[in-house]
């Protein structure tokens, strides 16, 4: 069974840093693109960024709102995805989801974690 | 960036009703569109991929159509468990963008 389990969300002050983790199981992690998506309280979904798969050197893409502040990385020995978040702003407050990208050809999101809440507040 | 305009933002419907939700892309995206259902406190779940392909395990009352800039999600006969928020997502180009969501409520 495919599983994605996020962790690391907590209350952090503006300007602070936080690292989120996503532990993957039930599939060959290095074969898939993996994304982060966030949802501010009571709001819609926002794409945060992507890491491509091992065959594509784990190259990354980011939304403009986080580029230069957030970094996505992979430890494939641990089947884990990370989101390093620096210079956090109050508007980064959201539930952060780890998402697997379908590699069957559609390249849409076929599996989501349960999410982890990040609250940026003084 | 490609803007995804989803309509309506909310609707009220009765069990058994036919419901249609639309997403318009600001430029052509081929069939690189998915539809997702989100229930309160839960992660989204994929219903449709590649604009019209039904996700395995999703009831056949859900269907998707369209290509290019205009897409629809149709629920042929609304069931109690279908009351939720629905989102479209384009993954044709970066940044990936979601529609604003459609909240389907009980009439």
Short mmCIF file of C-alpha atoms in Angstrom, two decimals:
data_model
loop_
_atom_site.label_atom_id
_atom_site.label_comp_id
_atom_site.label_asym_id
_atom_site.label_seq_id
_atom_site.Cartn_x
_atom_site.Cartn_y
_atom_site.Cartn_z
CA UNK A 1 0.00 0.00 0.00
CA UNK A 2 1.30 3.43 -0.96
CA UNK A 3 1.74 5.68 2.09
CA UNK A 4 3.02 9.21 2.56
CA UNK A 5 3.41 10.46 6.12
CA UNK A 6 4.37 14.07 6.78
CA UNK A 7 5.86 15.38 10.01
CA UNK A 8 7.60 18.42 11.38
CA UNK A 9 4.85 21.01 11.38
CA UNK A 10 4.73 23.31 14.39
CA UNK A 11 4.42 26.90 15.56
CA UNK A 12 7.34 29.07 14.43
CA UNK A 13 8.02 32.79 14.63
CA UNK A 14 8.17 35.01 11.54
CA UNK A 15 11.67 34.93 10.09
CA UNK A 16 12.28 31.47 11.50
CA UNK A 17 13.07 28.17 9.83
CA UNK A 18 11.47 24.75 9.80
CA UNK A 19 12.07 21.45 8.03
CA UNK A 20 9.18 19.21 7.07
CA UNK A 21 9.64 15.52 6.33
CA UNK A 22 7.62 13.06 4.29
CA UNK A 23 8.22 9.34 4.76
CA UNK A 24 7.19 7.26 1.75
CA UNK A 25 6.47 3.56 1.59
CA UNK A 26 4.85 1.01 -0.69
CA UNK A 27 6.48 2.13 -3.93
CA UNK A 28 9.86 2.73 -5.55
CA UNK A 29 10.46 6.22 -4.25
CA UNK A 30 13.31 7.16 -6.59
CA UNK A 31 11.15 6.51 -9.68
CA UNK A 32 8.63 9.24 -8.92
CA UNK A 33 8.46 13.00 -9.05
CA UNK A 34 7.34 14.29 -5.63
CA UNK A 35 5.64 17.60 -4.85
CA UNK A 36 4.63 19.76 -1.92
CA UNK A 37 1.21 21.43 -1.90
CA UNK A 38 -0.12 23.71 0.83
CA UNK A 39 -3.50 24.94 2.00
CA UNK A 40 -3.90 28.00 4.19
CA UNK A 41 -6.70 27.75 6.77
CA UNK A 42 -10.07 27.97 5.03
CA UNK A 43 -8.44 28.56 1.64
CA UNK A 44 -7.76 26.66 -1.56
CA UNK A 45 -4.81 24.56 -2.65
CA UNK A 46 -1.47 26.06 -3.68
CA UNK A 47 1.38 24.21 -5.37
CA UNK A 48 4.69 24.82 -3.57
CA UNK A 49 7.28 22.89 -5.53
CA UNK A 50 8.56 19.69 -7.08
CA UNK A 51 11.52 17.41 -7.15
CA UNK A 52 11.87 15.24 -10.22
CA UNK A 53 12.99 11.62 -9.94
CA UNK A 54 16.46 10.11 -9.72
CA UNK A 55 16.64 9.64 -13.50
CA UNK A 56 16.23 13.41 -13.77
CA UNK A 57 18.83 14.12 -11.09
CA UNK A 58 16.23 15.18 -8.54
CA UNK A 59 16.05 18.60 -10.18
CA UNK A 60 13.56 21.02 -8.65
CA UNK A 61 10.90 23.61 -9.48
CA UNK A 62 9.31 26.13 -7.12
CA UNK A 63 6.39 28.50 -6.93
CA UNK A 64 7.39 32.15 -7.10
CA UNK A 65 6.00 32.74 -3.61
CA UNK A 66 8.58 30.41 -2.04
CA UNK A 67 11.50 30.48 -4.46
CA UNK A 68 14.73 31.41 -2.69
CA UNK A 69 13.26 30.64 0.73
CA UNK A 70 12.17 26.99 0.45
CA UNK A 71 14.29 24.03 -0.66
CA UNK A 72 13.07 20.55 -1.55
CA UNK A 73 15.44 17.63 -1.08
CA UNK A 74 15.44 13.86 -1.09
CA UNK A 75 17.15 11.12 0.89
CA UNK A 76 16.39 8.04 -1.16
CA UNK A 77 18.22 5.81 1.31
CA UNK A 78 15.45 6.72 3.74
CA UNK A 79 12.64 7.01 1.16
CA UNK A 80 12.12 10.52 2.47
CA UNK A 81 11.26 13.90 1.01
CA UNK A 82 12.03 17.15 2.81
CA UNK A 83 10.94 20.76 2.65
CA UNK A 84 13.37 23.20 4.23
CA UNK A 85 11.56 26.46 4.89
CA UNK A 86 13.56 29.58 5.75
CA UNK A 87 12.61 33.23 6.30
CA UNK A 88 9.08 32.15 7.15
CA UNK A 89 6.25 34.65 6.82
CA UNK A 90 2.80 34.68 8.40
CA UNK A 91 1.35 33.94 4.96
CA UNK A 92 3.20 30.59 4.94
CA UNK A 93 0.79 29.36 7.60
CA UNK A 94 -0.88 26.31 6.07
CA UNK A 95 -1.29 22.57 6.05
CA UNK A 96 1.53 21.17 3.93
CA UNK A 97 0.88 18.05 1.90
CA UNK A 98 3.45 15.70 0.41
CA UNK A 99 2.17 14.43 -2.94
CA UNK A 100 3.27 11.69 -5.32
CA UNK A 101 3.19 12.38 -9.05
CA UNK A 102 1.73 9.65 -11.23
CA UNK A 103 4.39 8.19 -13.54
CA UNK A 104 1.95 6.33 -15.76
CA UNK A 105 1.94 9.24 -18.19
CA UNK A 106 -0.63 11.64 -16.78
CA UNK A 107 1.83 13.35 -14.38
CA UNK A 108 -0.97 14.37 -12.06
CA UNK A 109 -1.09 13.83 -8.30
CA UNK A 110 -2.17 10.30 -7.51
CA UNK A 111 -1.42 10.01 -3.81
CA UNK A 112 -1.45 12.55 -0.96
CA UNK A 113 -0.19 12.45 2.60
CA UNK A 114 -2.42 13.47 5.50
CA UNK A 115 -0.72 16.86 5.85
CA UNK A 116 1.20 18.66 8.58
CA UNK A 117 0.26 22.07 9.97
CA UNK A 118 2.76 24.92 9.97
CA UNK A 119 1.78 28.02 11.91
CA UNK A 120 3.90 31.14 11.53
CA UNK A 121 3.05 33.61 14.26
CA UNK A 122 4.65 35.72 16.95
CA UNK B 1 1.40 31.56 -15.26
CA UNK B 2 -1.72 29.70 -16.33
CA UNK B 3 -4.82 30.86 -14.45
CA UNK B 4 -7.51 28.28 -13.76
CA UNK B 5 -10.96 29.82 -13.38
CA UNK B 6 -13.34 27.42 -11.71
CA UNK B 7 -17.10 27.92 -11.59
CA UNK B 8 -19.33 28.05 -9.73
CA UNK B 9 -17.51 28.70 -6.47
CA UNK B 10 -20.35 27.01 -4.64
CA UNK B 11 -23.60 25.28 -5.42
CA UNK B 12 -26.52 23.75 -3.56
CA UNK B 13 -27.96 20.54 -4.92
CA UNK B 14 -30.15 17.65 -3.86
CA UNK B 15 -29.36 13.96 -3.76
CA UNK B 16 -29.94 12.58 -7.23
CA UNK B 17 -29.23 15.86 -9.03
CA UNK B 18 -26.84 16.13 -11.96
CA UNK B 19 -24.02 18.53 -11.14
CA UNK B 20 -21.53 20.15 -13.51
CA UNK B 21 -18.39 22.08 -12.51
CA UNK B 22 -16.27 23.96 -15.03
CA UNK B 23 -12.61 24.96 -15.18
CA UNK B 24 -11.27 27.35 -17.79
CA UNK B 25 -7.56 27.67 -18.41
CA UNK B 26 -6.08 31.02 -19.45
CA UNK B 27 -4.16 29.22 -22.21
CA UNK B 28 -4.28 25.80 -23.77
CA UNK B 29 -3.16 22.89 -21.61
CA UNK B 30 -4.09 19.96 -23.79
CA UNK B 31 -5.51 17.31 -21.49
CA UNK B 32 -3.12 17.97 -18.59
CA UNK B 33 -5.87 18.43 -16.03
CA UNK B 34 -7.05 16.53 -12.98
CA UNK B 35 -10.04 16.82 -10.69
CA UNK B 36 -9.78 16.34 -6.92
CA UNK B 37 -12.33 15.97 -4.14
CA UNK B 38 -11.62 17.22 -0.63
CA UNK B 39 -13.73 16.54 2.45
CA UNK B 40 -13.36 18.54 5.68
CA UNK B 41 -10.12 17.82 7.53
CA UNK B 42 -8.94 15.38 4.87
CA UNK B 43 -6.38 15.40 2.09
CA UNK B 44 -7.65 15.78 -1.47
CA UNK B 45 -8.36 12.64 -3.46
CA UNK B 46 -7.93 12.29 -7.22
CA UNK B 47 -11.14 11.58 -9.15
CA UNK B 48 -10.15 12.22 -12.77
CA UNK B 49 -6.79 12.43 -14.55
CA UNK B 50 -5.81 13.38 -18.08
CA UNK B 51 -9.08 15.38 -18.22
CA UNK B 52 -11.35 12.38 -18.74
CA UNK B 53 -9.84 9.22 -17.24
CA UNK B 54 -11.56 7.88 -14.14
CA UNK B 55 -9.31 7.07 -11.19
CA UNK B 56 -9.53 3.42 -10.20
CA UNK B 57 -12.06 2.91 -7.41
CA UNK B 58 -13.95 6.13 -8.09
CA UNK B 59 -17.67 5.64 -8.82
CA UNK B 60 -18.71 5.86 -12.45
CA UNK B 61 -21.15 8.69 -11.69
CA UNK B 62 -18.09 10.95 -11.87
CA UNK B 63 -16.89 11.90 -15.33
CA UNK B 64 -14.60 14.49 -16.86
CA UNK B 65 -14.42 16.02 -20.29
CA UNK B 66 -12.68 18.74 -22.23
CA UNK B 67 -9.33 19.69 -23.66
CA UNK B 68 -7.42 22.85 -24.43
CA UNK B 69 -8.97 25.55 -22.27
CA UNK B 70 -12.38 24.27 -21.20
CA UNK B 71 -12.99 21.35 -18.85
CA UNK B 72 -15.94 19.94 -16.97
CA UNK B 73 -16.48 17.58 -14.07
CA UNK B 74 -19.93 15.99 -14.01
CA UNK B 75 -21.57 14.05 -11.22
CA UNK B 76 -24.47 12.27 -12.88
CA UNK B 77 -26.51 11.56 -9.74
CA UNK B 78 -25.31 13.29 -6.59
CA UNK B 79 -24.96 11.04 -3.56
CA UNK B 80 -24.75 12.07 0.13
CA UNK B 81 -21.03 11.24 0.24
CA UNK B 82 -20.33 13.62 -2.67
CA UNK B 83 -20.85 16.77 -0.63
CA UNK B 84 -17.34 18.18 -0.60
CA UNK B 85 -15.06 20.75 -2.26
CA UNK B 86 -13.83 20.01 -5.76
CA UNK B 87 -10.65 21.40 -7.34
CA UNK B 88 -9.15 21.25 -10.79
CA UNK B 89 -5.38 21.24 -11.30
CA UNK B 90 -3.41 21.98 -14.44
CA UNK B 91 -0.03 20.30 -14.72
CA UNK B 92 0.84 21.33 -18.26
CA UNK B 93 3.41 23.92 -17.22
CA UNK B 94 5.07 25.43 -14.20
CA UNK B 95 3.89 26.74 -11.87
CA UNK B 96 1.19 24.12 -11.49
CA UNK B 97 -2.07 25.89 -10.66
CA UNK B 98 -5.33 24.91 -9.04
CA UNK B 99 -8.78 26.28 -9.62
CA UNK B 100 -10.31 28.16 -6.72
CA UNK B 101 -12.57 25.27 -5.72
CA UNK B 102 -16.28 24.50 -5.86
CA UNK B 103 -18.11 23.74 -2.64
CA UNK B 104 -21.00 21.35 -3.22
CA UNK B 105 -23.58 21.69 -0.46
CA UNK B 106 -26.84 20.01 0.40
CA UNK B 107 -29.97 21.86 -0.70
#
